[in-house]
PDB file of C-alpha atoms and ligand atoms in Angstrom:
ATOM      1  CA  UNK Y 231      58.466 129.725 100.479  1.00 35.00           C
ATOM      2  CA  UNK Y 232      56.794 128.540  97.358  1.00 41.00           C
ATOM      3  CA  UNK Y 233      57.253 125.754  95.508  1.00 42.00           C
ATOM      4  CA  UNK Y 234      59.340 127.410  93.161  1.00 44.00           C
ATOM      5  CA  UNK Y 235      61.644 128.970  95.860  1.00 44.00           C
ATOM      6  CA  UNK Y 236      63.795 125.963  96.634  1.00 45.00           C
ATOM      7  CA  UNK Y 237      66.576 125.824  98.658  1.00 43.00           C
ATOM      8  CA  UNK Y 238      68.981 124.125  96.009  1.00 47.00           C
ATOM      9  CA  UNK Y 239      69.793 127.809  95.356  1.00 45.00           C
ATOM     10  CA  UNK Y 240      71.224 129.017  97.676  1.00 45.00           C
ATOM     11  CA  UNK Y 241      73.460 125.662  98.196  1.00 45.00           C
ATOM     12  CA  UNK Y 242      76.534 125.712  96.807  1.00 45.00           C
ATOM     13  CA  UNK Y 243      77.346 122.476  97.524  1.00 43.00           C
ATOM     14  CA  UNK Y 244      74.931 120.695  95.061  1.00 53.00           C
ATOM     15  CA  UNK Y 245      76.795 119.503  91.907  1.00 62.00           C
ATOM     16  CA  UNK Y 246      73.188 119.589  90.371  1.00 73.00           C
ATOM     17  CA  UNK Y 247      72.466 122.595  88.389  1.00 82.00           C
ATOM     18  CA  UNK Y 248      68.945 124.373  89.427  1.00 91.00           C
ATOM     19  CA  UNK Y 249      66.077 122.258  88.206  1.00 93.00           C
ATOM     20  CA  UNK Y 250      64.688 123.512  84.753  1.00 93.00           C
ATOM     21  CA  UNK Y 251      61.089 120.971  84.896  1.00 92.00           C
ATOM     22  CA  UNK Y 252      58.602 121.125  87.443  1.00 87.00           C
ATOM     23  CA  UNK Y 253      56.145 118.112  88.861  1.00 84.00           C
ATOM     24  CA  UNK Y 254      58.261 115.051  87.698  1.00 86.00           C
ATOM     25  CA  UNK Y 255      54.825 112.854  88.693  1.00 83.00           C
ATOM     26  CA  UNK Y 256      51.368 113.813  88.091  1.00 86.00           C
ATOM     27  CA  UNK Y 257      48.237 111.979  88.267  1.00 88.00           C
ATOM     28  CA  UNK Y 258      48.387 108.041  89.204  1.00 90.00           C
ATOM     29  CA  UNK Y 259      50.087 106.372  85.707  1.00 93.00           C
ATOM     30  CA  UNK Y 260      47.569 103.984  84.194  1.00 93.00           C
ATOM     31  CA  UNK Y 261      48.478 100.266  84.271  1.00 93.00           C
ATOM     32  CA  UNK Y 262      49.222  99.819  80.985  1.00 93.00           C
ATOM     33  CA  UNK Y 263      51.853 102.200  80.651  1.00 93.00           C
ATOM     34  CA  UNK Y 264      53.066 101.564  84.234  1.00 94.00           C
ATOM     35  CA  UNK Y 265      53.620  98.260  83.340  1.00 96.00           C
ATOM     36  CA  UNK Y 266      55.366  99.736  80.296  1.00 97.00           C
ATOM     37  CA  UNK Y 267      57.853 101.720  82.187  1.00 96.00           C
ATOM     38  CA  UNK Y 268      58.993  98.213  84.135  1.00 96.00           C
ATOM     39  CA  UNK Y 269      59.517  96.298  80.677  1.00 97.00           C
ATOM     40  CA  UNK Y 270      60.080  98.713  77.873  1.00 98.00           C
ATOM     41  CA  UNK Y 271      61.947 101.772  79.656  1.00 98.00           C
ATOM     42  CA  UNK Y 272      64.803  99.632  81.080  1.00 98.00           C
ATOM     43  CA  UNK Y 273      64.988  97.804  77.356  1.00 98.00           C
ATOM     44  CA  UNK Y 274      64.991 101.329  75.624  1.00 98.00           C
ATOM     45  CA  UNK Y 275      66.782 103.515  78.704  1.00 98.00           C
ATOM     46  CA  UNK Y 276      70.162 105.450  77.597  1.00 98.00           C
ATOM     47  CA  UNK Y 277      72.662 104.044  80.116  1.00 98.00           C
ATOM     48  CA  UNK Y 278      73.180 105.920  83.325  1.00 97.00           C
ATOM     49  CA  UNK Y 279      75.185 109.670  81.632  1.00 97.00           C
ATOM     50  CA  UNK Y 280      76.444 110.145  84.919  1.00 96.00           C
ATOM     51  CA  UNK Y 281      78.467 106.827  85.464  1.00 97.00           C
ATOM     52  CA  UNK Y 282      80.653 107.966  82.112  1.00 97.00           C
ATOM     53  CA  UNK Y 283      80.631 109.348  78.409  1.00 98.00           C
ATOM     54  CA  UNK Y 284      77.610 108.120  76.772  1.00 98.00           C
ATOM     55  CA  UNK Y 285      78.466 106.589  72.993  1.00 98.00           C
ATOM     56  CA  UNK Y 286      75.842 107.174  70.623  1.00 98.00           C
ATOM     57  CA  UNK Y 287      77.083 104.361  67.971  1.00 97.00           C
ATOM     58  CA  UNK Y 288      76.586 101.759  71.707  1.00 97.00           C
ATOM     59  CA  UNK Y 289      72.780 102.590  71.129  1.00 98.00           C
ATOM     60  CA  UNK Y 290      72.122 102.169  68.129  1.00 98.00           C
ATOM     61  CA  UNK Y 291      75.254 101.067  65.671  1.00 97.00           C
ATOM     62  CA  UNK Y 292      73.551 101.403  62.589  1.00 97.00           C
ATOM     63  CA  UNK Y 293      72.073 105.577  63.111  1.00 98.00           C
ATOM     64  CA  UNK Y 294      72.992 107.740  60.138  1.00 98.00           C
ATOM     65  CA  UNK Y 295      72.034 111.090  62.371  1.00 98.00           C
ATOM     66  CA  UNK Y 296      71.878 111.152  66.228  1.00 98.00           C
ATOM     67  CA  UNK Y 297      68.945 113.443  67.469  1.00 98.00           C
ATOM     68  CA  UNK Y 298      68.587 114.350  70.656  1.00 99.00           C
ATOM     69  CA  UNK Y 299      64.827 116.131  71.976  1.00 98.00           C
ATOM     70  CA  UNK Y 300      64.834 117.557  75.010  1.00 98.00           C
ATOM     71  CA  UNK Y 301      61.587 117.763  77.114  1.00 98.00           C
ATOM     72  CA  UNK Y 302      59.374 115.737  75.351  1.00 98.00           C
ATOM     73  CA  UNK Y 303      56.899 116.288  77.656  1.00 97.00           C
ATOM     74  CA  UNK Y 304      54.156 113.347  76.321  1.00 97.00           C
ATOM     75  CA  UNK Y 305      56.128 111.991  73.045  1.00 98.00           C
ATOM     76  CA  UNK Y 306      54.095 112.891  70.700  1.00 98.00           C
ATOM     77  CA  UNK Y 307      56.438 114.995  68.845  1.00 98.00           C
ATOM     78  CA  UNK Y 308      59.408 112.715  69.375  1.00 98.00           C
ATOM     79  CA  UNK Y 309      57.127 109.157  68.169  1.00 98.00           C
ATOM     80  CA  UNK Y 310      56.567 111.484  64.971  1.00 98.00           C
ATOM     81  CA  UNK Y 311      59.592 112.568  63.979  1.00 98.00           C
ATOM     82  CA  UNK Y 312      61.456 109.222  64.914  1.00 98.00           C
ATOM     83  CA  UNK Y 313      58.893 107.645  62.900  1.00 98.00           C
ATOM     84  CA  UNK Y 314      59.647 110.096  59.893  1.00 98.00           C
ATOM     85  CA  UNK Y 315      62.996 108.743  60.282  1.00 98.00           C
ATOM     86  CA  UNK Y 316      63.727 105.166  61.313  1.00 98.00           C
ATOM     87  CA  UNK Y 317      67.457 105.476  60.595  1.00 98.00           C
ATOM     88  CA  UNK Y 318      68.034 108.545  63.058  1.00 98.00           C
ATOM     89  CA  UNK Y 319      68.974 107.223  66.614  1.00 98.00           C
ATOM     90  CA  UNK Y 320      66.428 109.711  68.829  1.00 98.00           C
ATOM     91  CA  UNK Y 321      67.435 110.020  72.182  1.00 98.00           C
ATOM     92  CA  UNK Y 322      64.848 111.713  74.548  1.00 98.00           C
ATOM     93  CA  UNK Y 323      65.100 112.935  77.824  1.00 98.00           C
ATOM     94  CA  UNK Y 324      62.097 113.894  80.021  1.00 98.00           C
ATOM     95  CA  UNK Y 325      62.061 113.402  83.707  1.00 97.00           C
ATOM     96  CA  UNK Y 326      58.335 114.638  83.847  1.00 96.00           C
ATOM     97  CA  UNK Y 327      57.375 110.435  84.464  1.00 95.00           C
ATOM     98  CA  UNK Y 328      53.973 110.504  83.572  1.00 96.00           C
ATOM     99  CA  UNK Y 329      55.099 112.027  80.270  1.00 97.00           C
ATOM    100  CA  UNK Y 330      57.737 109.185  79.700  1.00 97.00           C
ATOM    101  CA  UNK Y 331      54.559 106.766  80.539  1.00 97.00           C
ATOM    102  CA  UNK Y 332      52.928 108.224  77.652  1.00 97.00           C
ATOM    103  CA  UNK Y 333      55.709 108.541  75.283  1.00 98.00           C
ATOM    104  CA  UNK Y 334      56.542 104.391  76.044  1.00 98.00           C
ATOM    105  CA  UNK Y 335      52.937 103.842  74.782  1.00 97.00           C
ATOM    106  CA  UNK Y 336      53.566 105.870  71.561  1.00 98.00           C
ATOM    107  CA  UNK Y 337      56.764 104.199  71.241  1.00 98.00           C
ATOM    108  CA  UNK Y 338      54.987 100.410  71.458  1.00 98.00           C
ATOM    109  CA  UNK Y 339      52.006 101.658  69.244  1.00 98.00           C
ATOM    110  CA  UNK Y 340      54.718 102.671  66.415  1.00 98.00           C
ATOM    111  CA  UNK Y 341      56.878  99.605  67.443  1.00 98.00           C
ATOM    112  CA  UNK Y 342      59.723 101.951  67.000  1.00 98.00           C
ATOM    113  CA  UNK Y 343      62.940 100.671  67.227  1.00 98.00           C
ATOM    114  CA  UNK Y 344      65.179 103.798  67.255  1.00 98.00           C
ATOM    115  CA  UNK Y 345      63.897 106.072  70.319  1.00 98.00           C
ATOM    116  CA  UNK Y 346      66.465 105.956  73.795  1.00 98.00           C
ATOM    117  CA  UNK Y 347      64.808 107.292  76.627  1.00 98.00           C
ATOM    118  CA  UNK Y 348      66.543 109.141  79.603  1.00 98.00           C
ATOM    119  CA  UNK Y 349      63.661 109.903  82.075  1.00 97.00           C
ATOM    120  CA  UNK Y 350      65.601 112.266  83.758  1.00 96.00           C
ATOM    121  CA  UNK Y 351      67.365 115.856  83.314  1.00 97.00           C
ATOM    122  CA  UNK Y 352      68.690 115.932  79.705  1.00 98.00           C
ATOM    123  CA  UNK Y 353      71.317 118.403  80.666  1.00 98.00           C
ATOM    124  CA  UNK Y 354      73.223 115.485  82.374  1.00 97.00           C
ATOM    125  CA  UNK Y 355      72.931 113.221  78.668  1.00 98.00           C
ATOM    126  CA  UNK Y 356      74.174 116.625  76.380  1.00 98.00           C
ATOM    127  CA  UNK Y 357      77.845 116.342  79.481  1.00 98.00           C
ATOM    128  CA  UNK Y 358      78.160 112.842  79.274  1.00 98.00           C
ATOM    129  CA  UNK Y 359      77.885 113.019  74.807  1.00 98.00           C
ATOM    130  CA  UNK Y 360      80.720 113.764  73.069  1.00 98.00           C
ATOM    131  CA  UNK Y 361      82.136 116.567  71.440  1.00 98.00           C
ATOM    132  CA  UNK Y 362      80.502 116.467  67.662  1.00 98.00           C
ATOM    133  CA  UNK Y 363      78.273 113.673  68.105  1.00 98.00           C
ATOM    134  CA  UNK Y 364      74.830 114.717  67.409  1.00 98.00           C
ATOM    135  CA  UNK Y 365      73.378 116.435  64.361  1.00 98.00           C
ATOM    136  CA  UNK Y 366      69.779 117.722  65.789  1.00 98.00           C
ATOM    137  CA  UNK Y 367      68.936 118.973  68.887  1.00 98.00           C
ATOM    138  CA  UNK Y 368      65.161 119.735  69.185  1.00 98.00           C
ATOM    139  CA  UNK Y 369      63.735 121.433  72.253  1.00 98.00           C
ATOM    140  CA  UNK Y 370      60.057 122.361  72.083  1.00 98.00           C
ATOM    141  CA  UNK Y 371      58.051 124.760  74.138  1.00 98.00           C
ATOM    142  CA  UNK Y 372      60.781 124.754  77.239  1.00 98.00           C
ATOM    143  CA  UNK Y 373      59.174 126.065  80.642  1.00 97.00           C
ATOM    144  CA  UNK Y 374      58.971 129.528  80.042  1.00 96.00           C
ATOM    145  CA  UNK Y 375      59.986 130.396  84.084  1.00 95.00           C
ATOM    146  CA  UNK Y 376      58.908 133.890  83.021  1.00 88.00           C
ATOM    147  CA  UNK Y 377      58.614 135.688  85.972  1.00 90.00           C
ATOM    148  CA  UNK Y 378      62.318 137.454  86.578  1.00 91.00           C
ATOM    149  CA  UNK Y 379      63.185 136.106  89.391  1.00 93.00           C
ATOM    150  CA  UNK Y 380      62.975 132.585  87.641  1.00 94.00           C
ATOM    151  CA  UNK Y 381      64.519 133.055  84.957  1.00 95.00           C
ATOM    152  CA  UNK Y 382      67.705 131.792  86.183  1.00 96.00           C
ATOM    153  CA  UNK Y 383      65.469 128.436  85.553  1.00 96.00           C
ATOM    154  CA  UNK Y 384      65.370 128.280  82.131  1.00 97.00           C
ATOM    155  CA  UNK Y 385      66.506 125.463  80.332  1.00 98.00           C
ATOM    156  CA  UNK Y 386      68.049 128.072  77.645  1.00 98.00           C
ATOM    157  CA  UNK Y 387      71.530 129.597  79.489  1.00 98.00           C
ATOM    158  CA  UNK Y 388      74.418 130.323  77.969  1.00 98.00           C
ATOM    159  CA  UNK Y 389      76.185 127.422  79.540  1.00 97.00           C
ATOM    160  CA  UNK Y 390      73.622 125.205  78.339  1.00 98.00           C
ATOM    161  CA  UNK Y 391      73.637 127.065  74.810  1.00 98.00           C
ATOM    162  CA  UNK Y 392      77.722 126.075  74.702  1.00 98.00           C
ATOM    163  CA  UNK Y 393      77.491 122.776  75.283  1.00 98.00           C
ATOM    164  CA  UNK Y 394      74.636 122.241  72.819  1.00 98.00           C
ATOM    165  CA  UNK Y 395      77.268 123.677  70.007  1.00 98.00           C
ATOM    166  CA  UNK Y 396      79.830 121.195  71.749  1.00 98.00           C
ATOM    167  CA  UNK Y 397      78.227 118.432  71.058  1.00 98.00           C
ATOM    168  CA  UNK Y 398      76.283 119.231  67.198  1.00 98.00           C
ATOM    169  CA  UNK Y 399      78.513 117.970  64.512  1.00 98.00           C
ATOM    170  CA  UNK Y 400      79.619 120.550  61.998  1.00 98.00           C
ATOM    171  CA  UNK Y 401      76.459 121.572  60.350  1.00 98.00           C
ATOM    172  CA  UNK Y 402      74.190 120.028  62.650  1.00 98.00           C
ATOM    173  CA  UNK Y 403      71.731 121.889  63.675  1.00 98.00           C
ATOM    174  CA  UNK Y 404      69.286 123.610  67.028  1.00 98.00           C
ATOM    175  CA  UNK Y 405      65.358 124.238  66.866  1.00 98.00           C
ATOM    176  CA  UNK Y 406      64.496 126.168  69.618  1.00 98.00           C
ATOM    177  CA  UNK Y 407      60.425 126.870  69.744  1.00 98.00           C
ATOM    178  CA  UNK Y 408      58.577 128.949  72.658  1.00 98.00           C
ATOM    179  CA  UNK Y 409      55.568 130.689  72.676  1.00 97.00           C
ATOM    180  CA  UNK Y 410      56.481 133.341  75.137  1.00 97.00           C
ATOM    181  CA  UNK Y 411      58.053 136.228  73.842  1.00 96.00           C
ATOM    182  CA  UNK Y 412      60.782 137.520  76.270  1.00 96.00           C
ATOM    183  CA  UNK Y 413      61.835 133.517  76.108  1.00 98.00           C
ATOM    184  CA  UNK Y 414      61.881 133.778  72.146  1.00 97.00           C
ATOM    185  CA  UNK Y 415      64.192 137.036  72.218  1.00 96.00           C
ATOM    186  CA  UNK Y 416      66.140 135.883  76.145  1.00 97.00           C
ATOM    187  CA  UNK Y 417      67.125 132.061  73.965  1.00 98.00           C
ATOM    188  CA  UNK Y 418      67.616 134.619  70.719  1.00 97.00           C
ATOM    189  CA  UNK Y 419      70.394 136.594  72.615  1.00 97.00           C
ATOM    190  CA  UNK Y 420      72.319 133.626  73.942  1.00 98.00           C
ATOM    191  CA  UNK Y 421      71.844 131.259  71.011  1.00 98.00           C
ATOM    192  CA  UNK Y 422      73.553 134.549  68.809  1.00 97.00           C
ATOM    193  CA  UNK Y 423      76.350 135.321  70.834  1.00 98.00           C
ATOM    194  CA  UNK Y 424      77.287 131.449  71.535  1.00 98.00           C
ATOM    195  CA  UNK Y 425      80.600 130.563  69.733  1.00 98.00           C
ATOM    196  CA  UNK Y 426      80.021 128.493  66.755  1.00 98.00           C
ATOM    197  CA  UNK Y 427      76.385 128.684  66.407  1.00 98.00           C
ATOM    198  CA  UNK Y 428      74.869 130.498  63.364  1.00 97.00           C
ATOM    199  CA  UNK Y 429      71.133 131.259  62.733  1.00 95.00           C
ATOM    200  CA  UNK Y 430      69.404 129.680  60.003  1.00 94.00           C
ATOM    201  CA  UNK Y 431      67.666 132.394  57.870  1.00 82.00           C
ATOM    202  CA  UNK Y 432      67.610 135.945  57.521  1.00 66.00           C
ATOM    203  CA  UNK Y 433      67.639 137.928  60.221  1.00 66.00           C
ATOM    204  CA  UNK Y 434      64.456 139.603  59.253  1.00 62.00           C
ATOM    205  CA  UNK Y 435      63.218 136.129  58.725  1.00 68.00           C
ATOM    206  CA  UNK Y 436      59.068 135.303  59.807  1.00 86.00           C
ATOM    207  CA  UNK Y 437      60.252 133.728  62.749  1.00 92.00           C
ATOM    208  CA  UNK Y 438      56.717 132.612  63.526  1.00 93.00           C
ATOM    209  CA  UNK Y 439      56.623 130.152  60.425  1.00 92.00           C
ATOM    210  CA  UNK Y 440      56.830 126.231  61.426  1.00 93.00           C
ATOM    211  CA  UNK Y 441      59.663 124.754  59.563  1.00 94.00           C
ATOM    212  CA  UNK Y 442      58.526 122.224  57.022  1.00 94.00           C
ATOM    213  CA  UNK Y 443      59.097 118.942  59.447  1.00 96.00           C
ATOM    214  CA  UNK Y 444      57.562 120.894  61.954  1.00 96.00           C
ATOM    215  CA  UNK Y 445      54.776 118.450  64.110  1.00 96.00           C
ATOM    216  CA  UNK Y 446      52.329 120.401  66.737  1.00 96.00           C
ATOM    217  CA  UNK Y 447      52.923 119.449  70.155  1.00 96.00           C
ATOM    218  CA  UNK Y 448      50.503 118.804  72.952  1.00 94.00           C
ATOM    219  CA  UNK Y 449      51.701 121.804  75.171  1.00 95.00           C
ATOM    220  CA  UNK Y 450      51.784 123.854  71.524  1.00 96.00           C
ATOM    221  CA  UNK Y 451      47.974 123.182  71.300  1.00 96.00           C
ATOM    222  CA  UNK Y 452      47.203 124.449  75.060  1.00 95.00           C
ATOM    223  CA  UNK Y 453      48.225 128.107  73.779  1.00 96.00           C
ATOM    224  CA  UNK Y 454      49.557 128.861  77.005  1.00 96.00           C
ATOM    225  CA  UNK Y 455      51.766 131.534  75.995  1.00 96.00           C
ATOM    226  CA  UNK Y 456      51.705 134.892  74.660  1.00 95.00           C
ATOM    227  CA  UNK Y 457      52.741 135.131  71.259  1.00 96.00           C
ATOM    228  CA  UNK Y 458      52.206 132.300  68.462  1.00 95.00           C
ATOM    229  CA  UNK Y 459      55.291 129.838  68.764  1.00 97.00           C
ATOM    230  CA  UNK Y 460      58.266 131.576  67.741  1.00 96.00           C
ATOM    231  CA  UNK Y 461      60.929 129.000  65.446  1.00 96.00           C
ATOM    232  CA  UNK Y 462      64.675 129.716  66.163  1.00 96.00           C
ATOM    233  CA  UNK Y 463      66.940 127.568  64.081  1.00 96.00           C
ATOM    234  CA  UNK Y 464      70.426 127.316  64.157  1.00 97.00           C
ATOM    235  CA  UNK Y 465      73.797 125.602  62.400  1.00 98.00           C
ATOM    236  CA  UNK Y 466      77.065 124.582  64.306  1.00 98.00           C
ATOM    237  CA  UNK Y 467      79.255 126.172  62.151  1.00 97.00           C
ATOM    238  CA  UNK Y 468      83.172 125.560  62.574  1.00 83.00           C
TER     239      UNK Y 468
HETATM  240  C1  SAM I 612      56.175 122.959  78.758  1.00 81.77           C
HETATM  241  S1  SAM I 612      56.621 121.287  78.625  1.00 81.77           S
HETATM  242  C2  SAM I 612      56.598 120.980  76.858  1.00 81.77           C
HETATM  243  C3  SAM I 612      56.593 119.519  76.543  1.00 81.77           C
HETATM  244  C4  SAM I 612      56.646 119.166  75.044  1.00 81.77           C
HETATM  245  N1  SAM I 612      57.904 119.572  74.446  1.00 81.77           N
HETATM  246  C5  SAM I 612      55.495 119.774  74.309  1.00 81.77           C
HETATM  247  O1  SAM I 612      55.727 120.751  73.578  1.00 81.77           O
HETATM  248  O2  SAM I 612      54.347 119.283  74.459  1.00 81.77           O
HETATM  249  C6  SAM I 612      58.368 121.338  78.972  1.00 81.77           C
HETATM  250  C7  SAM I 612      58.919 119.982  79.313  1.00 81.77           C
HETATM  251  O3  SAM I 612      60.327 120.072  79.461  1.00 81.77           O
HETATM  252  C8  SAM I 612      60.713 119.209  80.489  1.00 81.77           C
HETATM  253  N2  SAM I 612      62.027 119.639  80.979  1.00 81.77           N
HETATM  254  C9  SAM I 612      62.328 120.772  81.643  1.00 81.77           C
HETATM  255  N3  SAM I 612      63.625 120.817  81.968  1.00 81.77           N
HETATM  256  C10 SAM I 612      64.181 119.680  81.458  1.00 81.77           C
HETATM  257  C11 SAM I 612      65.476 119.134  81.488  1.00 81.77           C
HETATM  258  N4  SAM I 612      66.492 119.775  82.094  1.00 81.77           N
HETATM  259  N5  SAM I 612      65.690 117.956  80.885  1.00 81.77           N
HETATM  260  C12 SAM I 612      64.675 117.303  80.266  1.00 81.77           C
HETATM  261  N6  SAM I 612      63.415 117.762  80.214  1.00 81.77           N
HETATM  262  C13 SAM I 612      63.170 118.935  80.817  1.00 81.77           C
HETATM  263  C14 SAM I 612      59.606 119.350  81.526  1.00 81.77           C
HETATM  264  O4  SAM I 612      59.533 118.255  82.423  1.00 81.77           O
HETATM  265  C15 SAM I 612      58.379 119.457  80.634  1.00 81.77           C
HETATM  266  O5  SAM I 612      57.764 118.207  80.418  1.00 81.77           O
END
């Protein structure tokens, strides 16, 4: 059986949907950030989504927009944009743990005060949110699982593209970016026929131009995948 083969799917019994992320530890995490995820993580952590609904306003009471990034693999991305915009609560969920090592670091270097952390599977923070609650969800480069048998993997389903347009706010919008193709078109299919979702731009729109707030990410610059990063955009519309 490989690695990728686990049982979890054939058990029915597991509340836990199939795991979308693969290594959640790497190489050893250096002491400086390790000693960052025993003081900073548990200051910055979003409380525990599956002992109730999660309250955005709890985390940060003053946040004109709630953003929530999912898979923010090393934080660059995340530091930037919640740097950009020190009144947006940005909540970030990675449960790769060297990655949330690096993104504390990046957090302490920009001594930003408006970046929540859940270092686990963001799927359980988007149940435990509210309906109309957040007003960007950003999810970057996603593993691809691109071999067919995988798919099923994908962060990108159209359960997980529902509750997405549960919890935007009216207007509030999706940026979905991949750089393989059959991801780009699979995330374009569900994204489009997913009740209250609307795609930003023509539909014969370049999709392979960055949007203007658009900030290269680390996996981005690996060119890993097979096309140039495709942009998908999207507006909860009522
Ligand atoms: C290919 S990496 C891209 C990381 C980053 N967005 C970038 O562009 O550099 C995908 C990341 O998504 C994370 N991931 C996958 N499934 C996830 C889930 N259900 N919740 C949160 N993060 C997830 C993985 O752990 C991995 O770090």
């Amino acid at each position: 059986m490989s690695s990728d083969d686990r049982p979890e799917d054939d058990n029915p019994h597991l509340d836990r949907p199939l795991r979308s992320f693969g290594r959640i530890k790497a190489r050893p995490i250096k002491p400086r950030q390790a000693a960052l995820m025993d003081t900073l993580l548990p200051a910055i952590a979003v409380p525990d989504p599956r002992a109730g609904p999660l309250d955005p306003r709890a985390m940060m009471s003053e946040a004109k927009e709630v953003w929530l990034e999912i898979g923010f693999g090393g934080g660059e991305h995340m530091a930037a944009q919640a740097a950009r915009r020190p009144d947006a609560l940005v909540i970030g969920c990675e449960p790769f743990l060297n990655g949330v090592a690096s993104a504390l670091r990046h957090v302490e270097e920009g001594d930003l005060k408006n970046v929540r952390i859940h270092a686990d599977d963001a799927r359980d923070v988007v149940d435990a949110l509210p309906d109309a609650s957040v007003d960007r969800v950003l999810i970057l480069f996603p593993d691809p699982w691109h071999k067919a048998r995988h798919n099923k993997r994908r962060l990108l389903q159209d359960e997980t593209a529902q509750a997405f347009a549960r919890i935007l706010k009216p207007g509030g919008t999706l940026r979905f970016v991949t750089d393989w193709l059959d991801y780009a078109e699979w995330a374009l299919e569900r994204l489009d026929r997913t009740p209250g979702l609307e795609r930003i731009g023509a539909a014969d729109q370049d999709w392979f131009v960055p949007p203007a707030d658009h900030v290269v990410t680390r996996y981005e610059e690996k060119k890993l995948g097979d096309t140039t990063p495709v942009f998908l955009e999207f507006r909860r519309v009522d």
